Amino acid sequence: MEREKLGSRLGFILLSAGCAIGCGNVWKFPWMCGEYGGGAFVLIYLLFLVIMGLPVMIMEFSVGRASQASVIKCYQNLEKQGQKWHYHGIAAFIGNILLMMFYTSVAGWILYYFISFLKGDMTGIDNTVSSNLFDNMLSNVPVMVGFMAIVVILGFAILCFGLQKGLEKITKYIMVFLLLLMVVLAIRGFWLDGAKEGLTFYLKPDFNEINGNVIVGAMKQAFFTLSLGIGSMAIFGSYIGKDRTLMGESINILVLDTFVAIMAGLIIFPACFTFDVEAGSGPSLLFVAMAKVFNNMAGGRIWGSLFFLFMFFAAMSTVLAVFENILACVREITGWKRIKASIICCIAMLILSLPCALGYNVLANFHPFNSSSTVLDLEDFIVSNCLLPIGSLVYILFCTSKKGWGFENFINEANTGRGPKVAKCLRPYFTYVLPIIIIFLFIISIITFEFADNFTILRWIKSII
C-alpha cells in the first residue's frame, strides 16, 4: 500500500497541533488550573511541557518519520530481530481507541451545548436550572448516544475523502476558525468587570500553592494535552519529508498548543471572577459554570454560542487526528482501502463509545472506584494515569537504549533537515534523568489518584511513603 503524504508543512504543523489542541486545552486545563491554584499550576505545567513534553514529542515524530508507519507497525520496522518493542505498538493502538471511547462523548456534550445556546434554549435560565440541565443531559440516553454518534460519524466521514483532501483540508479550516474565535472571546473577556482579579489569579503564581498534588496534576496535564505516549503524534511524522528538523517542528507545535491553552484561561477566568463563579468547580466548569456566566452577560446567547463553537472545533481537531491514527493502523494490518476502513472503524467506534455515553444513565450503577465514579473515570484513568506516562517512558527507552533503536539513530533522524537540532550533550538527560522523572511521577500519580484509598495496596504504599 503506497504511503500517503501531507500536502504541505503547514498541514503537518496544524494537524499535529490539532491533535494536541482539544479538550485537554479548553476543558481540562482551565478546570485543573482553577482547582490547583491558578498561576502556580500554570508555571509548573509550562515547565513540564519543556522538560518532558518536548523531548517525548521529538522522539514520537522521529520514530514515525524513520519507520514510515503507524504506531502498530513502526517498532517492527526499526527494532532489531527478536526484540519485543512492537508490543507497545499494540498497547498504543488500544490507547488511541480508549481515548476516543470517552473523548467522543465529551465532544458530544460540547456540540449539544453549542446547539442549545444557538437555539436560545440556555437563555434566561437560573443557576439551579443550569446545573439540572447538565445532569439531565447526562441522564438522557438519546441525547448522549445521539451526539456521540454525530461526532464519530462526522469524523470518519471527513477521513473518507483522504489525507490531503479530507483530513488536512478540513483541519486547516478548523484551526483558522478556532484561533479567530479564541482571540475574539479573549478580547471580550478583557472588558469584563472582574478581568483584573481573574487575570491575577490565572497569571500571577502564588508559590505557597505549589505542592505534590499541583506537581502531579501539571505532569498529567502535560501528557494529556499533547496526547504523548500512545503514538498519536508518530503517525504525522510518517506523513512528512525530511527537509526540516523535528525539534524545530515540535517547538512550533508546542507553542501553538500552549497558546491555545493559555488563551482558554484568558477567556474563562475573567468571566468567572466577574460573575462570581467558583474557578475550582472541577470538570463541570465549562458546562454548568460557564452557562451561568453567559446567562448573566449582555449578548450571552451569542457569546455562549461562539464559546462552545470554539470548544467544538478544538475537540474535533483531536478527534480527527486520533481517528486518522486508528484508521492508519487498521489499514496497515488489513490492507483495506480508506473508505472501507473508515466505514468499519466508524461502526466499531460507535459500539466501543457506548459504555461511556451510557455511563451516566443505563450504566449509572457501575462504579469502578467509588460511588461517584463512572465509566468515563475508568477509561480516563487507564489512558491518562497509565498508558500516556508508561508509553512515553517506552519511547524514551527505545530511542536511547542500545537494546532499542539507539540514541545515535534517534538523533540522526531528529536532526535531519534545516532548523534547530537536538544537542548531543543532552544524551545523559534523555537517557537517565528523563526516565527517572517519569517513573517517579508515575508512581506518585498512582498513589495520589483521587480514588486511591479504595485500593488496599495503594493505601499501604501511601502509608509507607
Short mmCIF file of C-alpha atoms in Angstrom, two decimals, residues 64-359:
data_model
loop_
_atom_site.label_atom_id
_atom_site.label_comp_id
_atom_site.label_asym_id
_atom_site.label_seq_id
_atom_site.Cartn_x
_atom_site.Cartn_y
_atom_site.Cartn_z
CA GLY A 64 7.16 7.82 12.92
CA ARG A 65 9.27 9.50 10.24
CA ALA A 66 12.04 6.89 10.30
CA SER A 67 9.64 3.94 10.17
CA GLN A 68 7.17 5.45 7.68
CA ALA A 69 4.45 3.55 9.53
CA SER A 70 1.71 3.94 12.11
CA VAL A 71 2.23 3.02 15.75
CA ILE A 72 1.11 -0.57 15.14
CA LYS A 73 3.99 -1.18 12.68
CA CYS A 74 6.63 1.44 13.48
CA TYR A 75 8.56 -0.61 16.05
CA GLN A 76 8.66 -3.62 13.74
CA ASN A 77 10.37 -1.50 11.09
CA LEU A 78 13.04 -0.18 13.47
CA GLU A 79 13.67 -2.81 16.15
CA LYS A 80 16.36 -5.47 15.84
CA GLN A 81 15.42 -9.07 15.10
CA GLY A 82 13.97 -10.88 18.11
CA GLN A 83 13.15 -7.72 20.07
CA LYS A 84 9.71 -7.14 21.56
CA TRP A 85 9.29 -3.36 21.40
CA HIS A 86 6.39 -3.81 18.98
CA TYR A 87 4.20 -4.95 21.89
CA HIS A 88 3.99 -1.28 22.85
CA GLY A 89 2.62 -0.58 19.38
CA ILE A 90 -0.34 -2.83 20.19
CA ALA A 91 -0.83 -1.14 23.59
CA ALA A 92 -0.61 2.30 21.96
CA PHE A 93 -3.20 1.34 19.34
CA ILE A 94 -5.53 0.24 22.15
CA GLY A 95 -4.76 3.51 23.96
CA ASN A 96 -5.92 5.56 20.97
CA ILE A 97 -9.16 3.61 20.92
CA LEU A 98 -9.67 4.00 24.68
CA LEU A 99 -9.04 7.74 24.43
CA MET A 100 -11.73 8.10 21.78
CA MET A 101 -14.15 5.91 23.73
CA PHE A 102 -14.68 8.74 26.22
CA TYR A 103 -13.42 11.72 24.21
CA THR A 104 -16.25 11.36 21.68
CA SER A 105 -18.81 11.68 24.48
CA VAL A 106 -17.21 14.86 25.84
CA ALA A 107 -17.11 16.29 22.30
CA GLY A 108 -20.81 15.38 22.05
CA TRP A 109 -21.54 17.34 25.25
CA ILE A 110 -19.86 20.37 23.70
CA LEU A 111 -21.84 20.05 20.48
CA TYR A 112 -25.09 19.73 22.47
CA TYR A 113 -24.33 22.93 24.40
CA PHE A 114 -23.39 24.80 21.23
CA ILE A 115 -26.70 23.90 19.59
CA SER A 116 -28.63 24.69 22.79
CA PHE A 117 -27.11 28.17 23.02
CA LEU A 118 -27.61 28.75 19.31
CA LYS A 119 -31.32 27.84 19.59
CA GLY A 120 -31.75 30.03 22.67
CA ASP A 121 -32.58 27.10 24.99
CA MET A 122 -30.00 28.36 27.52
CA THR A 123 -31.26 31.94 27.61
CA GLY A 124 -32.82 33.23 30.84
CA ILE A 125 -32.28 30.10 32.96
CA ASP A 126 -31.17 30.45 36.59
CA ASN A 127 -28.20 28.71 38.23
CA THR A 128 -30.21 25.78 39.59
CA VAL A 129 -31.74 25.09 36.20
CA SER A 130 -28.28 25.34 34.60
CA SER A 131 -26.96 22.61 36.89
CA ASN A 132 -30.05 20.49 36.31
CA LEU A 133 -29.67 20.84 32.54
CA PHE A 134 -26.21 19.29 32.68
CA ASP A 135 -27.47 16.41 34.83
CA ASN A 136 -30.49 15.97 32.57
CA MET A 137 -28.24 15.82 29.53
CA LEU A 138 -26.13 13.09 31.13
CA SER A 139 -29.20 11.04 32.05
CA ASN A 140 -30.84 11.41 28.61
CA VAL A 141 -29.89 8.30 26.60
CA PRO A 142 -30.94 9.60 23.12
CA VAL A 143 -29.02 12.86 23.66
CA MET A 144 -25.85 11.17 24.99
CA VAL A 145 -25.77 8.45 22.35
CA GLY A 146 -27.01 10.69 19.54
CA PHE A 147 -24.46 13.46 19.93
CA MET A 148 -21.63 10.98 20.47
CA ALA A 149 -22.72 9.28 17.24
CA ILE A 150 -22.70 12.60 15.35
CA VAL A 151 -19.09 13.20 16.42
CA VAL A 152 -17.98 9.69 15.39
CA ILE A 153 -19.79 9.68 12.04
CA LEU A 154 -18.68 13.22 11.17
CA GLY A 155 -15.06 12.35 11.98
CA PHE A 156 -14.83 9.24 9.84
CA ALA A 157 -16.90 10.84 7.04
CA ILE A 158 -14.23 13.53 6.71
CA LEU A 159 -11.46 10.91 6.68
CA CYS A 160 -13.16 9.11 3.79
CA PHE A 161 -12.07 11.97 1.49
CA GLY A 162 -8.40 11.18 2.00
CA LEU A 163 -5.40 12.56 3.87
CA GLN A 164 -4.96 15.78 1.88
CA LYS A 165 -8.48 16.46 0.58
CA GLY A 166 -10.21 15.35 3.76
CA LEU A 167 -8.17 15.50 6.99
CA GLU A 168 -5.59 18.13 6.04
CA LYS A 169 -8.02 20.49 4.27
CA ILE A 170 -10.72 20.38 6.97
CA THR A 171 -8.21 20.69 9.82
CA LYS A 172 -6.76 23.86 8.26
CA TYR A 173 -10.22 25.47 8.24
CA ILE A 174 -10.97 24.25 11.77
CA MET A 175 -7.69 25.60 13.17
CA VAL A 176 -8.07 29.01 11.50
CA PHE A 177 -11.63 29.44 12.82
CA LEU A 178 -10.51 28.14 16.23
CA LEU A 179 -7.77 30.74 16.56
CA LEU A 180 -10.02 33.58 15.34
CA LEU A 181 -12.84 32.67 17.75
CA MET A 182 -10.37 32.41 20.60
CA VAL A 183 -8.95 35.88 20.02
CA VAL A 184 -12.44 37.41 19.78
CA LEU A 185 -13.57 35.73 23.03
CA ALA A 186 -10.39 36.69 24.89
CA ILE A 187 -10.72 40.35 23.88
CA ARG A 188 -14.33 40.28 25.10
CA GLY A 189 -13.15 38.87 28.43
CA PHE A 190 -10.66 41.70 28.98
CA TRP A 191 -13.55 44.21 29.15
CA LEU A 192 -15.41 42.36 31.91
CA ASP A 193 -15.53 43.92 35.39
CA GLY A 194 -13.70 41.02 37.02
CA ALA A 195 -10.96 40.77 34.40
CA LYS A 196 -8.21 42.16 36.66
CA GLU A 197 -8.94 39.73 39.51
CA GLY A 198 -9.32 36.80 37.12
CA LEU A 199 -6.08 37.51 35.30
CA THR A 200 -4.22 37.98 38.60
CA PHE A 201 -5.42 34.58 39.82
CA TYR A 202 -4.53 32.99 36.49
CA LEU A 203 -1.21 34.59 35.62
CA LYS A 204 0.39 35.57 38.95
CA PRO A 205 1.90 32.46 40.62
CA ASP A 206 1.35 32.02 44.35
CA PHE A 207 4.28 29.80 45.30
CA ASN A 208 2.54 28.80 48.52
CA GLU A 209 0.06 26.88 46.33
CA ILE A 210 2.75 24.57 44.93
CA ASN A 211 2.57 21.10 46.49
CA GLY A 212 2.68 17.46 45.45
CA ASN A 213 -0.84 17.47 44.03
CA VAL A 214 -0.12 20.54 41.89
CA ILE A 215 3.07 18.98 40.52
CA VAL A 216 1.42 15.65 39.71
CA GLY A 217 -1.60 17.38 38.19
CA ALA A 218 0.63 19.51 35.97
CA MET A 219 2.61 16.45 34.86
CA LYS A 220 -0.52 14.50 33.90
CA GLN A 221 -1.94 17.50 32.08
CA ALA A 222 1.27 17.92 30.07
CA PHE A 223 0.97 14.33 28.84
CA PHE A 224 -2.78 14.51 28.27
CA THR A 225 -2.80 17.78 26.35
CA LEU A 226 -0.10 16.61 23.93
CA SER A 227 -1.51 13.06 23.58
CA LEU A 228 2.01 11.72 24.13
CA GLY A 229 2.87 8.08 24.71
CA ILE A 230 0.28 6.35 22.51
CA GLY A 231 1.62 7.23 19.07
CA SER A 232 -0.93 9.92 18.27
CA MET A 233 1.92 12.16 17.10
CA ALA A 234 4.05 9.45 15.45
CA ILE A 235 1.56 8.95 12.63
CA PHE A 236 2.03 12.52 11.39
CA GLY A 237 5.80 12.08 11.49
CA SER A 238 5.31 9.25 8.99
CA TYR A 239 3.46 11.60 6.62
CA ILE A 240 6.21 14.24 6.26
CA GLY A 241 9.53 14.58 4.48
CA LYS A 242 12.99 15.16 5.88
CA ASP A 243 13.58 18.78 4.91
CA ARG A 244 13.02 20.11 8.48
CA THR A 245 14.46 19.05 11.83
CA LEU A 246 11.95 17.55 14.22
CA MET A 247 12.97 19.72 17.15
CA GLY A 248 12.01 22.85 15.24
CA GLU A 249 8.68 21.38 14.19
CA SER A 250 7.99 20.15 17.73
CA ILE A 251 8.66 23.61 19.16
CA ASN A 252 6.20 25.15 16.69
CA ILE A 253 3.51 22.66 17.71
CA LEU A 254 4.24 23.07 21.42
CA VAL A 255 3.98 26.86 21.16
CA LEU A 256 0.67 26.65 19.28
CA ASP A 257 -0.75 24.15 21.76
CA THR A 258 0.35 26.25 24.74
CA PHE A 259 -1.05 29.41 23.14
CA VAL A 260 -4.50 27.81 22.89
CA ALA A 261 -4.41 26.56 26.50
CA ILE A 262 -3.33 29.95 27.84
CA MET A 263 -5.95 31.73 25.74
CA ALA A 264 -8.65 29.41 27.06
CA GLY A 265 -7.78 30.61 30.56
CA LEU A 266 -7.85 34.23 29.42
CA ILE A 267 -11.41 33.64 28.21
CA ILE A 268 -12.68 31.75 31.24
CA PHE A 269 -11.16 33.25 34.40
CA PRO A 270 -12.13 36.91 33.85
CA ALA A 271 -15.69 35.66 33.31
CA CYS A 272 -15.59 33.51 36.47
CA PHE A 273 -14.47 36.41 38.66
CA THR A 274 -16.94 38.81 37.05
CA PHE A 275 -19.99 36.63 37.64
CA ASP A 276 -18.91 35.02 40.93
CA VAL A 277 -18.33 31.53 39.55
CA GLU A 278 -16.08 29.16 41.51
CA ALA A 279 -12.91 28.77 39.40
CA GLY A 280 -12.15 25.42 41.02
CA SER A 281 -15.53 23.86 40.29
CA GLY A 282 -13.93 20.91 38.51
CA PRO A 283 -14.91 19.10 35.29
CA SER A 284 -18.33 20.79 35.15
CA LEU A 285 -16.70 24.25 34.94
CA LEU A 286 -17.31 24.69 31.22
CA PHE A 287 -20.83 23.30 31.24
CA VAL A 288 -22.53 24.39 34.46
CA ALA A 289 -20.40 27.38 35.48
CA MET A 290 -19.92 28.88 32.03
CA ALA A 291 -23.64 28.55 31.28
CA LYS A 292 -24.20 30.74 34.33
CA VAL A 293 -21.63 33.22 33.04
CA PHE A 294 -23.27 33.62 29.64
CA ASN A 295 -26.74 33.92 31.15
CA ASN A 296 -25.53 36.92 33.14
CA MET A 297 -23.66 38.52 30.25
CA ALA A 298 -25.08 41.00 27.78
CA GLY A 299 -25.50 39.15 24.48
CA GLY A 300 -24.91 35.90 26.32
CA ARG A 301 -26.66 33.79 23.70
CA ILE A 302 -24.23 34.96 21.02
CA TRP A 303 -21.13 34.73 23.22
CA GLY A 304 -22.19 31.34 24.55
CA SER A 305 -22.71 30.02 21.02
CA LEU A 306 -19.29 31.29 19.95
CA PHE A 307 -17.63 29.85 23.05
CA PHE A 308 -18.99 26.34 22.58
CA LEU A 309 -18.34 26.51 18.83
CA PHE A 310 -14.71 27.31 19.69
CA MET A 311 -14.67 24.35 22.06
CA PHE A 312 -16.19 22.03 19.46
CA PHE A 313 -13.59 22.99 16.86
CA ALA A 314 -10.86 22.26 19.41
CA ALA A 315 -12.37 18.88 20.30
CA MET A 316 -12.89 17.87 16.65
CA SER A 317 -9.29 18.70 15.76
CA THR A 318 -8.18 15.98 18.19
CA VAL A 319 -10.93 13.56 17.21
CA LEU A 320 -9.92 13.77 13.55
CA ALA A 321 -6.21 13.34 14.32
CA VAL A 322 -6.66 10.31 16.58
CA PHE A 323 -9.24 8.75 14.24
CA GLU A 324 -6.62 9.04 11.47
CA ASN A 325 -4.12 7.21 13.68
CA ILE A 326 -6.63 4.42 14.35
CA LEU A 327 -7.54 4.27 10.66
CA ALA A 328 -3.87 4.09 9.58
CA CYS A 329 -3.24 1.20 11.98
CA VAL A 330 -6.25 -0.75 10.72
CA ARG A 331 -5.32 -0.16 7.08
CA GLU A 332 -1.74 -1.33 7.64
CA ILE A 333 -2.98 -4.51 9.33
CA THR A 334 -5.73 -5.33 6.82
CA GLY A 335 -4.68 -3.65 3.58
CA TRP A 336 -8.19 -2.17 3.24
CA LYS A 337 -8.89 0.92 1.14
CA ARG A 338 -9.53 4.16 3.05
CA ILE A 339 -13.32 4.27 2.54
CA LYS A 340 -13.88 0.63 3.54
CA ALA A 341 -11.65 1.00 6.59
CA SER A 342 -13.39 4.27 7.57
CA ILE A 343 -16.84 2.68 7.49
CA ILE A 344 -15.79 -0.36 9.53
CA CYS A 345 -13.83 1.75 12.03
CA CYS A 346 -16.81 4.10 12.36
CA ILE A 347 -19.15 1.23 13.24
CA ALA A 348 -16.63 -0.23 15.71
CA MET A 349 -16.04 3.17 17.34
CA LEU A 350 -19.78 3.75 17.73
CA ILE A 351 -20.09 0.45 19.60
CA LEU A 352 -16.98 0.96 21.74
CA SER A 353 -18.06 4.51 22.71
CA LEU A 354 -21.43 3.35 24.02
CA PRO A 355 -20.28 2.41 27.57
CA CYS A 356 -19.15 5.99 28.28
CA ALA A 357 -22.25 7.53 26.68
CA LEU A 358 -24.41 5.19 28.79
CA GLY A 359 -22.28 5.54 31.90
#
